Coordinates of C-alpha atoms and ligand atoms in Angstrom, one line a residue:
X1 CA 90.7 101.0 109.2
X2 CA 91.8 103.6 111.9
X3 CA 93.9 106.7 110.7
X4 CA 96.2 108.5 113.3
X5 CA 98.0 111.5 112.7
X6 CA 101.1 112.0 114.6
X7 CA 103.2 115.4 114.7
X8 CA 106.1 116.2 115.8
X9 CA 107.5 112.9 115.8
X10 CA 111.2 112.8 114.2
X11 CA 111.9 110.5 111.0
X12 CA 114.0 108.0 112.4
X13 CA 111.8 107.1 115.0
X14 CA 108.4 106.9 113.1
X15 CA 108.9 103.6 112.5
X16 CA 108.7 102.7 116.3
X17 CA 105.9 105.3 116.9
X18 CA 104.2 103.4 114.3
X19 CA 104.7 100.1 115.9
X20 CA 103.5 101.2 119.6
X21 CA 99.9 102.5 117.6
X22 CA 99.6 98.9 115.9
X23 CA 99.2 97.4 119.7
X24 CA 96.1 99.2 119.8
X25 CA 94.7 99.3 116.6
X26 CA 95.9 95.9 114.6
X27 CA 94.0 97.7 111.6
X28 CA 95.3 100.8 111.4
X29 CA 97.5 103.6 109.0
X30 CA 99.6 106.0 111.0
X31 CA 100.4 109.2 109.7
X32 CA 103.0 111.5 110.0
X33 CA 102.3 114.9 108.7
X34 CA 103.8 118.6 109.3
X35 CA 100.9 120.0 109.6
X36 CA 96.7 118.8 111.3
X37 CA 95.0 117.3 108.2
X38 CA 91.7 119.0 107.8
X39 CA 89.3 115.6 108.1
X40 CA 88.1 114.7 111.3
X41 CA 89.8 111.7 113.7
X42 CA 92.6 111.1 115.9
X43 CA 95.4 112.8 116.1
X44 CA 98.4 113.5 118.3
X45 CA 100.8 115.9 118.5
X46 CA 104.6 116.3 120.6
X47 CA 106.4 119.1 121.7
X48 CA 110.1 118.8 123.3
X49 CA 111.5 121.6 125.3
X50 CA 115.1 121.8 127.5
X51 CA 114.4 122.5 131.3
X52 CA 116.6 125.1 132.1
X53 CA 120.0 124.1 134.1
X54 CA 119.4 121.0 134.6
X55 CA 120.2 118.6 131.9
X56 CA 116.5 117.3 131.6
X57 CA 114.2 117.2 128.7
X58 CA 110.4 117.6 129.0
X59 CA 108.6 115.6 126.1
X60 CA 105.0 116.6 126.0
X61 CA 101.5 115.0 124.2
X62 CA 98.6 116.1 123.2
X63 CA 95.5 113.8 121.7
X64 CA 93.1 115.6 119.5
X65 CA 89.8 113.6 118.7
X66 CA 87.8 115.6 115.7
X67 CA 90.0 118.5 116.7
X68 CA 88.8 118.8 120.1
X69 CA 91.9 118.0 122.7
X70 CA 90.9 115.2 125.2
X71 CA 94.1 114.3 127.1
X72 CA 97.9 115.6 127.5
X73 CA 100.6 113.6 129.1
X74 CA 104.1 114.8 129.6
X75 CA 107.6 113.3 131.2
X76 CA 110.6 114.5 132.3
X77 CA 113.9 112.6 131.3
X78 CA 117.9 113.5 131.9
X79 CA 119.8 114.1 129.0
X80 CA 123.4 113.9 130.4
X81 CA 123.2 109.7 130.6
X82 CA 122.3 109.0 126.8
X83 CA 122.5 110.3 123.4
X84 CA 119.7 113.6 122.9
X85 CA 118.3 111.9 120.0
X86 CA 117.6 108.0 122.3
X87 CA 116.1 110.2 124.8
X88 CA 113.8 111.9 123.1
X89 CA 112.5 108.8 121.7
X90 CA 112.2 107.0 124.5
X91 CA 110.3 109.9 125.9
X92 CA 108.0 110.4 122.0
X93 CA 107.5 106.5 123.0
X94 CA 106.6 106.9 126.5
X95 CA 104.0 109.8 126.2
X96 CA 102.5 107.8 123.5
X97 CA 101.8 104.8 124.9
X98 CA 100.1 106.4 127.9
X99 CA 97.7 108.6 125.9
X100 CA 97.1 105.6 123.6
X101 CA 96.5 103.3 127.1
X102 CA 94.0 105.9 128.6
X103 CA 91.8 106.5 125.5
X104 CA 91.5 102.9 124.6
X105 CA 91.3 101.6 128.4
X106 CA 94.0 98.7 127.2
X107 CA 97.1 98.2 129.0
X108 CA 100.3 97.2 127.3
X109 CA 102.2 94.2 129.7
X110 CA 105.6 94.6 127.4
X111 CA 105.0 98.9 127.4
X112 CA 107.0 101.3 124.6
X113 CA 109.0 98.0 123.9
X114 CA 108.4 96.1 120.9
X115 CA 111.4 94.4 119.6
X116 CA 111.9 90.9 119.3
X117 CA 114.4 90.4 122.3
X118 CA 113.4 92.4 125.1
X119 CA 116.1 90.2 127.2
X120 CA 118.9 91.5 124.9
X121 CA 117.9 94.7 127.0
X122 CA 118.4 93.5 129.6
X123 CA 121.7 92.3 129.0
X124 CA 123.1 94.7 127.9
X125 CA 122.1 97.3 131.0
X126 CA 123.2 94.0 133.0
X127 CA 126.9 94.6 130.6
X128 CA 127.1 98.2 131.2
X129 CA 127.2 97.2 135.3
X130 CA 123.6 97.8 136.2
X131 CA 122.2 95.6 138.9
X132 CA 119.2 93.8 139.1
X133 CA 117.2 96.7 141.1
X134 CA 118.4 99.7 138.8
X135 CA 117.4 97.4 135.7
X136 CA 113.7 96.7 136.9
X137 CA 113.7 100.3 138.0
X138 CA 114.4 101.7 134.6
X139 CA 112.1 99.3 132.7
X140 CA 108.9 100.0 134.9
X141 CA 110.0 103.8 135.1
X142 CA 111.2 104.4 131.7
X143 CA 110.0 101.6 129.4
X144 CA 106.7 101.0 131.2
X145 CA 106.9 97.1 131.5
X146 CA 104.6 95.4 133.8
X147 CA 105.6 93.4 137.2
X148 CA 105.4 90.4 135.6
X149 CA 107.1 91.1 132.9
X150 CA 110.3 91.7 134.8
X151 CA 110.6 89.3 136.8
X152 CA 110.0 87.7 133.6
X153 CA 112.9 89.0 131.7
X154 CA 115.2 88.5 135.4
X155 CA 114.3 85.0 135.8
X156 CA 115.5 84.1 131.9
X157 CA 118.6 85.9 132.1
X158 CA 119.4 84.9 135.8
X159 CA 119.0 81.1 133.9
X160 CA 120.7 81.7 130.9
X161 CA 123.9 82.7 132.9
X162 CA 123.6 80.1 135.3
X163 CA 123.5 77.6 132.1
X164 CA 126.2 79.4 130.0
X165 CA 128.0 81.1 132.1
X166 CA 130.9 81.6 129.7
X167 CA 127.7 83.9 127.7
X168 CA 129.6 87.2 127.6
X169 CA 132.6 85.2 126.4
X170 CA 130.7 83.1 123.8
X171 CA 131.9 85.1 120.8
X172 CA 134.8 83.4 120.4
X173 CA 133.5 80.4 119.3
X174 CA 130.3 79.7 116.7
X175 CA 127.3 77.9 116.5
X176 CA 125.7 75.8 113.2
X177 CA 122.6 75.7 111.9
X178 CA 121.7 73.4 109.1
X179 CA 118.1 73.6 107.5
X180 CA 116.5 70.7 105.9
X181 CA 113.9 72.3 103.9
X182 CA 111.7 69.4 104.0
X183 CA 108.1 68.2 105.1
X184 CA 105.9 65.5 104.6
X185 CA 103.0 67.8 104.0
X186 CA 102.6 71.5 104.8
X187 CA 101.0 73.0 107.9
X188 CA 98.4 76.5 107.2
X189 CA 100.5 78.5 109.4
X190 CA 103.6 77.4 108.1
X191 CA 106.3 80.2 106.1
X192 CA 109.6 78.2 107.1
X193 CA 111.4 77.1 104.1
X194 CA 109.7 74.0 103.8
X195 CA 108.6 71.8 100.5
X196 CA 107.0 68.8 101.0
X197 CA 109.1 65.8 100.2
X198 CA 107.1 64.1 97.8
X199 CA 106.6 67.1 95.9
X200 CA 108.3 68.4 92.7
X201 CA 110.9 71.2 94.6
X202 CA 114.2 69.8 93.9
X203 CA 115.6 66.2 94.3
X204 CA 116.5 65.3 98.0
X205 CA 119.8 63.7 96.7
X206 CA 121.4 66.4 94.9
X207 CA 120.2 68.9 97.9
X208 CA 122.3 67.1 99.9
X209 CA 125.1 66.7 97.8
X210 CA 125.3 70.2 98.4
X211 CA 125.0 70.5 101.6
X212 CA 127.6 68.1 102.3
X213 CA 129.5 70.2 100.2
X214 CA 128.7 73.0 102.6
X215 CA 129.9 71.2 105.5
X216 CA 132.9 69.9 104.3
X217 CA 134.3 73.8 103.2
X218 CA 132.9 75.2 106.2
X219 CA 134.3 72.2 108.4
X220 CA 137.7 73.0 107.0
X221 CA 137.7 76.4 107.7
X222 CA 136.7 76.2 111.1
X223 CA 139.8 73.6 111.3
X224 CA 141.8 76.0 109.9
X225 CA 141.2 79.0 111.7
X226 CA 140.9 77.0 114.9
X227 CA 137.5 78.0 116.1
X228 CA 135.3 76.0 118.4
X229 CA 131.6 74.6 117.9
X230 CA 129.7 75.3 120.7
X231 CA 126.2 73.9 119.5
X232 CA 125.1 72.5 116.2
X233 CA 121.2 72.5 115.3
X234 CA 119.3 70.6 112.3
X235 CA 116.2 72.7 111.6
X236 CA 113.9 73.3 108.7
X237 CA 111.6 72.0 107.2
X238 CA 112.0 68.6 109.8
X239 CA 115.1 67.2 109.6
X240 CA 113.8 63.6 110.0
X241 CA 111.9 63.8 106.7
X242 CA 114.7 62.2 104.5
X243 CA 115.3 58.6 104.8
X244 CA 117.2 57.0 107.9
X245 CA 120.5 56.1 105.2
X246 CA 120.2 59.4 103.9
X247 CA 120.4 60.8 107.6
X248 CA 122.9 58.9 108.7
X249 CA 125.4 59.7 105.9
X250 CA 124.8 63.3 106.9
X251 CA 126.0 63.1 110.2
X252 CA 128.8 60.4 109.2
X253 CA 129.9 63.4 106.8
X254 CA 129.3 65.7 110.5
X255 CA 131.6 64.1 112.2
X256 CA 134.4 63.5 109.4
X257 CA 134.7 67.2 108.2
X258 CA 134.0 69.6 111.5
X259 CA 136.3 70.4 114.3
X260 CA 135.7 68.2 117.8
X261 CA 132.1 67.5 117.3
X262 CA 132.8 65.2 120.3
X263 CA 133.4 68.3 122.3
X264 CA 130.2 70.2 120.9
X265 CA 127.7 71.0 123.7
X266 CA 124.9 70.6 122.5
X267 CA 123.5 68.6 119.0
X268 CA 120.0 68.9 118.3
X269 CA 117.8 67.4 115.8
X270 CA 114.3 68.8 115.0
X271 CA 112.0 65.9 114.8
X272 CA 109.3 68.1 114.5
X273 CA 106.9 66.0 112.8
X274 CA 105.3 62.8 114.8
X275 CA 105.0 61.1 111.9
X276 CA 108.5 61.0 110.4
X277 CA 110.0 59.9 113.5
X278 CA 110.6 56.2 112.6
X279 CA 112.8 53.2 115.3
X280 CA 115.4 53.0 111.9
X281 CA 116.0 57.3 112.3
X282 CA 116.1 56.8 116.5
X283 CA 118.5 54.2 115.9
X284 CA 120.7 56.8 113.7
X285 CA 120.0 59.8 116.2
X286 CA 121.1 57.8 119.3
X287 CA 124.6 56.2 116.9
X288 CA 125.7 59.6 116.5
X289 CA 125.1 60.8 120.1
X290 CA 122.5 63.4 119.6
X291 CA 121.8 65.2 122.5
X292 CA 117.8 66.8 121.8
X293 CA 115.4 66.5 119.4
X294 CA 111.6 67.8 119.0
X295 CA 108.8 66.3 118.8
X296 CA 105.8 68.8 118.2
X297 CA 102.7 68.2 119.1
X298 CA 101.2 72.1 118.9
X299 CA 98.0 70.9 119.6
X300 CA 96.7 67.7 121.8
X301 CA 93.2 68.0 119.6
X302 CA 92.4 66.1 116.9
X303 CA 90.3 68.3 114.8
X304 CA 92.9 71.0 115.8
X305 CA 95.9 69.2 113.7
X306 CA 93.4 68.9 111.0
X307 CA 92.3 71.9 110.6
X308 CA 95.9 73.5 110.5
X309 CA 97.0 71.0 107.7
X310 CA 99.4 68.2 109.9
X311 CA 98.8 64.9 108.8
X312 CA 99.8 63.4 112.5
X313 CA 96.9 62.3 114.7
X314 CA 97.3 63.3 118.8
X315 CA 97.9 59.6 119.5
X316 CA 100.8 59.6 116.8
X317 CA 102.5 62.0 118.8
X318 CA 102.1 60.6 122.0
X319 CA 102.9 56.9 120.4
X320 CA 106.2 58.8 118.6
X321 CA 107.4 60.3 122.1
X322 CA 107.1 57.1 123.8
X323 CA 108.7 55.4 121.2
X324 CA 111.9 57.8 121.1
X325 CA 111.8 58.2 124.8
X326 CA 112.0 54.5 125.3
X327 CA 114.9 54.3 122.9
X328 CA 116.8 56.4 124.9
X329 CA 116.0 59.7 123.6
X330 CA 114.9 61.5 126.7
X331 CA 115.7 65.3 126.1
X332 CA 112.3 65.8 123.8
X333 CA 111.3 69.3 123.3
X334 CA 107.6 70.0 122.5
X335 CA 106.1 73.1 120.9
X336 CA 102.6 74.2 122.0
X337 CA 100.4 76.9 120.2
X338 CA 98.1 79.2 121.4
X339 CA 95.6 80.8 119.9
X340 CA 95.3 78.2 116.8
X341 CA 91.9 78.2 115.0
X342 CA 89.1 77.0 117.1
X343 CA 90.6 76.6 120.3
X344 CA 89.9 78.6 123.2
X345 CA 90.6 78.0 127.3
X346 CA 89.1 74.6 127.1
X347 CA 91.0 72.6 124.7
X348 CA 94.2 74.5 125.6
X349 CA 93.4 73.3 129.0
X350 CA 93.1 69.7 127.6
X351 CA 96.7 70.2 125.6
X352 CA 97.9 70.6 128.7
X353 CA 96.3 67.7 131.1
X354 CA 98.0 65.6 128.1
X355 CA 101.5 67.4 128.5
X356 CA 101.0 66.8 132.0
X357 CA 100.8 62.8 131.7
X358 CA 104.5 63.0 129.0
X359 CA 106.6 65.3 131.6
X360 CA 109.0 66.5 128.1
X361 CA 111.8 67.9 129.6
X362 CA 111.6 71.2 127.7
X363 CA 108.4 72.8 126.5
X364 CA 108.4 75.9 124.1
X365 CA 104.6 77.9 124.3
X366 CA 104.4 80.0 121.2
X367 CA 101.2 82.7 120.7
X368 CA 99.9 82.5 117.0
X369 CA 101.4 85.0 115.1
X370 CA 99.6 85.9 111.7
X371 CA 103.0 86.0 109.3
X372 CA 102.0 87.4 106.2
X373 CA 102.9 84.6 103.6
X374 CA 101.0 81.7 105.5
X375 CA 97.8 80.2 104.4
X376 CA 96.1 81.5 107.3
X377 CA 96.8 85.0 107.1
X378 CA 95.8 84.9 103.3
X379 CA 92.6 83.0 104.6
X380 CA 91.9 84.9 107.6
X381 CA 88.4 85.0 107.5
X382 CA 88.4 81.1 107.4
X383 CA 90.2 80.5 110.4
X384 CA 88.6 81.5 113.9
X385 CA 90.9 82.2 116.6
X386 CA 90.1 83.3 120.1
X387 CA 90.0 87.1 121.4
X388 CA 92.7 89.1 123.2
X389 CA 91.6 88.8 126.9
X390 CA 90.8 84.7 126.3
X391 CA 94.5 84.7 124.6
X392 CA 95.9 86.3 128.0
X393 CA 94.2 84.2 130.2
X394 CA 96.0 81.1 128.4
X395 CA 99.1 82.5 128.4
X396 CA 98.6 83.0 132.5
X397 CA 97.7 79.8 132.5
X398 CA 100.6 77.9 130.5
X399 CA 102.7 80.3 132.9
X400 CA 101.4 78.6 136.1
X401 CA 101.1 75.5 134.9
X402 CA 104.8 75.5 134.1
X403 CA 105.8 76.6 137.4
X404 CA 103.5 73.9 138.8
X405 CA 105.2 71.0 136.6
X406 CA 109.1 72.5 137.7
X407 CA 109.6 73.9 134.5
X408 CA 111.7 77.6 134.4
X409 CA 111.5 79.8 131.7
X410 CA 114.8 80.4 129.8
X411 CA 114.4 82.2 126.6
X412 CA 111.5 84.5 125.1
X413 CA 110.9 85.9 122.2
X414 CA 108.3 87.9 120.5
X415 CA 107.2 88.7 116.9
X416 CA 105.1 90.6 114.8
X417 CA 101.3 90.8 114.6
X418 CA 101.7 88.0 117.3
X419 CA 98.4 87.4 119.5
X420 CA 97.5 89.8 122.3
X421 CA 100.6 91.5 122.0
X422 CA 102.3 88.7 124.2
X423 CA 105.9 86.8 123.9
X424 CA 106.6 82.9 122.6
X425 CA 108.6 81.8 126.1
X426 CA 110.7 78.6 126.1
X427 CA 110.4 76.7 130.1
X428 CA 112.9 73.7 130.4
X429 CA 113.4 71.7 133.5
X430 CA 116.3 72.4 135.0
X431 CA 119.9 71.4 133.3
X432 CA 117.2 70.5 130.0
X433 CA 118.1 73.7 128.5
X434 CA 118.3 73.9 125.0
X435 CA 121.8 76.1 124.7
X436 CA 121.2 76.9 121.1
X437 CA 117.7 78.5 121.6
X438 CA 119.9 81.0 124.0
X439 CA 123.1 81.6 121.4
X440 CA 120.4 82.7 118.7
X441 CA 118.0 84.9 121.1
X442 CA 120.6 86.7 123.1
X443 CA 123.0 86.6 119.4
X444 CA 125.7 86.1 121.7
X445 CA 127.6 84.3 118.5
X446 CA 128.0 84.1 115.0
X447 CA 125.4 81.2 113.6
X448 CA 127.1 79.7 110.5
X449 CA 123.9 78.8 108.6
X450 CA 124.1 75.9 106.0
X451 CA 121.6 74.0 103.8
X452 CA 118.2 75.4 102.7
X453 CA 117.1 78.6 103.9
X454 CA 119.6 79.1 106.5
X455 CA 120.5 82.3 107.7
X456 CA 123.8 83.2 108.6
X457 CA 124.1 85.3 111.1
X458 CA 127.4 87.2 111.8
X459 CA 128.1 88.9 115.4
X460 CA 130.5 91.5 115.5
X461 CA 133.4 90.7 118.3
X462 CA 133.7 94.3 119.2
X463 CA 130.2 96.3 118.0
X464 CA 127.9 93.4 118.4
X465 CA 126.9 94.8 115.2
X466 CA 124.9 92.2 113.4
X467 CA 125.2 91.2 109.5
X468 CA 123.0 88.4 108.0
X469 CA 123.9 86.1 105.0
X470 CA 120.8 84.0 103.7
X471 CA 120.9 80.8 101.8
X472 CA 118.4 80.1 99.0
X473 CA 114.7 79.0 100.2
X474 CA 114.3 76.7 97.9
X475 CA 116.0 74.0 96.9
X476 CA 115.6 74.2 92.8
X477 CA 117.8 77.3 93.5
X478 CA 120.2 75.9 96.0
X479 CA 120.8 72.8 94.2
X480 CA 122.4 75.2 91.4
X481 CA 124.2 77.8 93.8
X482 CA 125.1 76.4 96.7
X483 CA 128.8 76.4 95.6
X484 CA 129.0 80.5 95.4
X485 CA 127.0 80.7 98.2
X486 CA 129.2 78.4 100.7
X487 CA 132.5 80.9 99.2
X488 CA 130.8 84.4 99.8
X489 CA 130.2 82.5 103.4
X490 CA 133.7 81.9 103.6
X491 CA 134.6 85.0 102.8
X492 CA 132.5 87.1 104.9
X493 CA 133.8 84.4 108.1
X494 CA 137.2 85.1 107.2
X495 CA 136.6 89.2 107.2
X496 CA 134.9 88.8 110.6
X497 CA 137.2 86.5 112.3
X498 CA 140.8 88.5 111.3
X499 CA 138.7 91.6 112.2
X500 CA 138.7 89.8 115.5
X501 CA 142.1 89.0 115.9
X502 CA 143.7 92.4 114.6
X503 CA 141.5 94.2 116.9
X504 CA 141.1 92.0 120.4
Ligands
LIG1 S1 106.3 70.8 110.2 FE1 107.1 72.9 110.6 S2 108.4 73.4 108.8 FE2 107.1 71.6 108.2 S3 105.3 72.5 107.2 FE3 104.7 72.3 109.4 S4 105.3 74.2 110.4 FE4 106.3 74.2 108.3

């Protein structure tokens, strides 16, 4: 375990500081002391000084191995465009990563930024009036993103308008998520609130007796407050697990209770899981009109699925796609993995020589992430996954590849201790988007979250200050509270909404 000592660095933004040194060193404990600790090892320290009459700030950095100074870095920002404190830690940030990029000869494609929604960024500089060339100036200048990352981020947002362009006005209106916290059997890498069906976690029945309870007060609110649906989305856990009666009384009790589901623009159904995709649940999909679904295949190896716990063969999927495809289901999303135990270039190269042949009209390519309550992260030593540079070199290729098979990127996201550093990017052929993947990335909306696990996610009309509200994980517990939970929802909704109105 590596130890780094940095100094100088202000409280509120160790945390960040903290985050850039854990792109170098996965392994490592940073440190934040007043004064050099006596022991040997790395160390940094940061010095900020004024430039007299001119409104500029030098940030300097030096890095001390066993004592002995090695490098120094320095930059020079204004200080008359932001607040003194976001300057100086964009410029603690910036020296940082380039003293941390020179000692360990590894370059950083995403630079000082390591958020989850580096497009948010982007929108907002886009908001303030910036254009395209001032935005890709200031994140190669000042944020230190690659080329490619860029025209990356350009490309989503330039999509995501062109597919809603009504996105800075989106507010208005909400979007629903309901999570079905079910599985037939549970995948290593999985930490989604997700039991498997068969198991002793709650009855199915009396979870959705409360769900539909959930819907119906939530329906009537949204009736009585007059506020549109502009996408609904059944997540989980895969929403297909329960039986085809079970799913069909859900979206019965849908269309009864919310406002204009006729009108929604999107209704998506997670189908996640080949083998709970039946002709019966199609049949009930396709009578209630829904738009997408998923069918996920992760991986096109065999030994692959088996190894990460999913009880669906590769031909299952393919069978399951047809099968749904044929039945008039033709916006399928699939989810492919990189980096999953034992694959490297070859077989990824193989997942996608499959993909290739089934042409789904929307593709998400997620990098392994190792989230700390999934088997494989407790397991770690059991599960083999490929190095940074091979991890890299299938990302490049999943890129080209996509651009090969017409498919546009259109939301990205990254997330901790995720692979190489690198993003999970959803490509879509064009008009195939999925509109709810961009409400909750760009949280342009308030996401009214019901059912299992669901977070509720509330978006300030005027701030853009974001508040979350989470539903039980499991559904022993939701089964007994989902009736306090649905009116401290209400509540909050109704404080956010007549905030609106008072203030717009
Ligand atoms: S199908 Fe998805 S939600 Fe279900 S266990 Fe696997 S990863 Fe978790």
């Amino acid at each position: 375990m590596k130890v780094i000592e940095l100094l100088g660095v202000q409280e509120s933004f160790q945390r960040s500081c903290e985050r850039i040194v854990q792109l170098f060193f996965e392994e490592s404990t940073v440190r934040f002391p007043s004064k050099p600790a006596k022991e040997e090892g790395l160390a940094i320290s940061f010095h900020t000084n004024d430039l007299e009459d001119t409104n500029q700030m030098r940030i300097t950095g030096e890095l001390f191995e066993n004592k002995t100074k090695v490098n120094a870095q320095d930059v020079i920002f204004n200080i008359n465009e932001q607040p003194r404190k976001k300057v100086e830690k964009q410029g603690v940030s910036f020296v940082l990563l380039k003293l941390l990029e020179e000692y360990t000869g590894m370059e950083q494609p995403w630079g000082v930024l390591t958020g989850i929604r580096p497009t948010k960024l982007y929108h907002m500089m886009r908001r303030e009036g910036k254009s395209k060339e001032e935005i890709a100036e200031i994140l190669q200048e000042k944020y230190l993103l690659q080329p490619e990352k860029i025209q990356l981020l350009q490309q989503i947002v330039e999509r995501q308008l062109t597919v809603v362009p009504d996105l800075d006005r989106i507010g208005e209106e909400v979007s629903i998520y309901i999570g079905i916290p079910f599985c037939p059997t549970m995948c290593a890498y999985c930490t989604f609130p997700a039991y498997p069906i068969n198991g002793r976690n709650g009855s199915v029945e009396e979870f959705l007796m409360g769900l539909h309870y959930e819907m119906e007060k939530t329906g009537q609110w949204l009736k009585d407050n007059n506020i549109r649906i502009t996408t609904i989305y059944y997540g989980g856990g895969t929403p297909t697990s329960i039986t085809a009666e079970q799913m069909d009384a859900l979206y019965a009790k849908m269309y009864k209770v919310f406002p204009a589901v006729e009108n929604v623009r999107e209704l998506t159904v997670e189908a996640g899981r080949p083998d709970t995709i039946e002709p019966a649940k199609i049949d009930v999909l396709n009578k209630w009109n829904v738009d997408r679904i998923s069918v996920n295949p992760q991986s096109f190896t065999d030994d692959t699925l088996k190894a990460i716990g999913r009880r669906h063969s590769v031909e299952e999927t393919i069978t399951k796609y047809h099968l749904a495809f044929k039945m008039g289901l033709t916006n399928i999303n699939m989810d492919l993995i990189i980096g999953l135990p034992g694959e490297g270039k070859e077989e990824f190269s193989h997942t996608l020589e499959v993909t290739k042949e089934l042409q789904p009209a929307s593709l998400t390519v997620h990098t392994l992430s190792y989230k700390r309550a999934s088997q494989m992260t407790r397991y770690k030593e059991k599960y083999k996954v490929a190095g940074r540079d091979e991890i890299h070199e299938m990302m490049e290729m999943a890129s080209h590849w996509m651009k090969k098979e017409g498919y546009v990127p259109y939301y990205l996201y990254r997330q901790k201790n995720i692979l190489g550093n690198l993003e999970n990017v959803g490509y879509a052929k064009p008009e195939q988007e999925s509109l709810y993947n961009i409400m909750i990335m760009e949280e342009a909306q308030t996401i009214i979250g019901l059912g299992c696990g669901a977070s509720s996610k509330w978006v300030d009309p005027i701030t853009g200050k974001i508040d979350r509200y989470a539903n039980p994980k499991d559904p022993q517990t939701y089964i007994s509270k989902y009736e306090e939970y649905t009116h401290k929802k209400i509540e909050q909704l109704t404080e956010l909404f007549s905030r609106k109105r008072t203030e717009v």
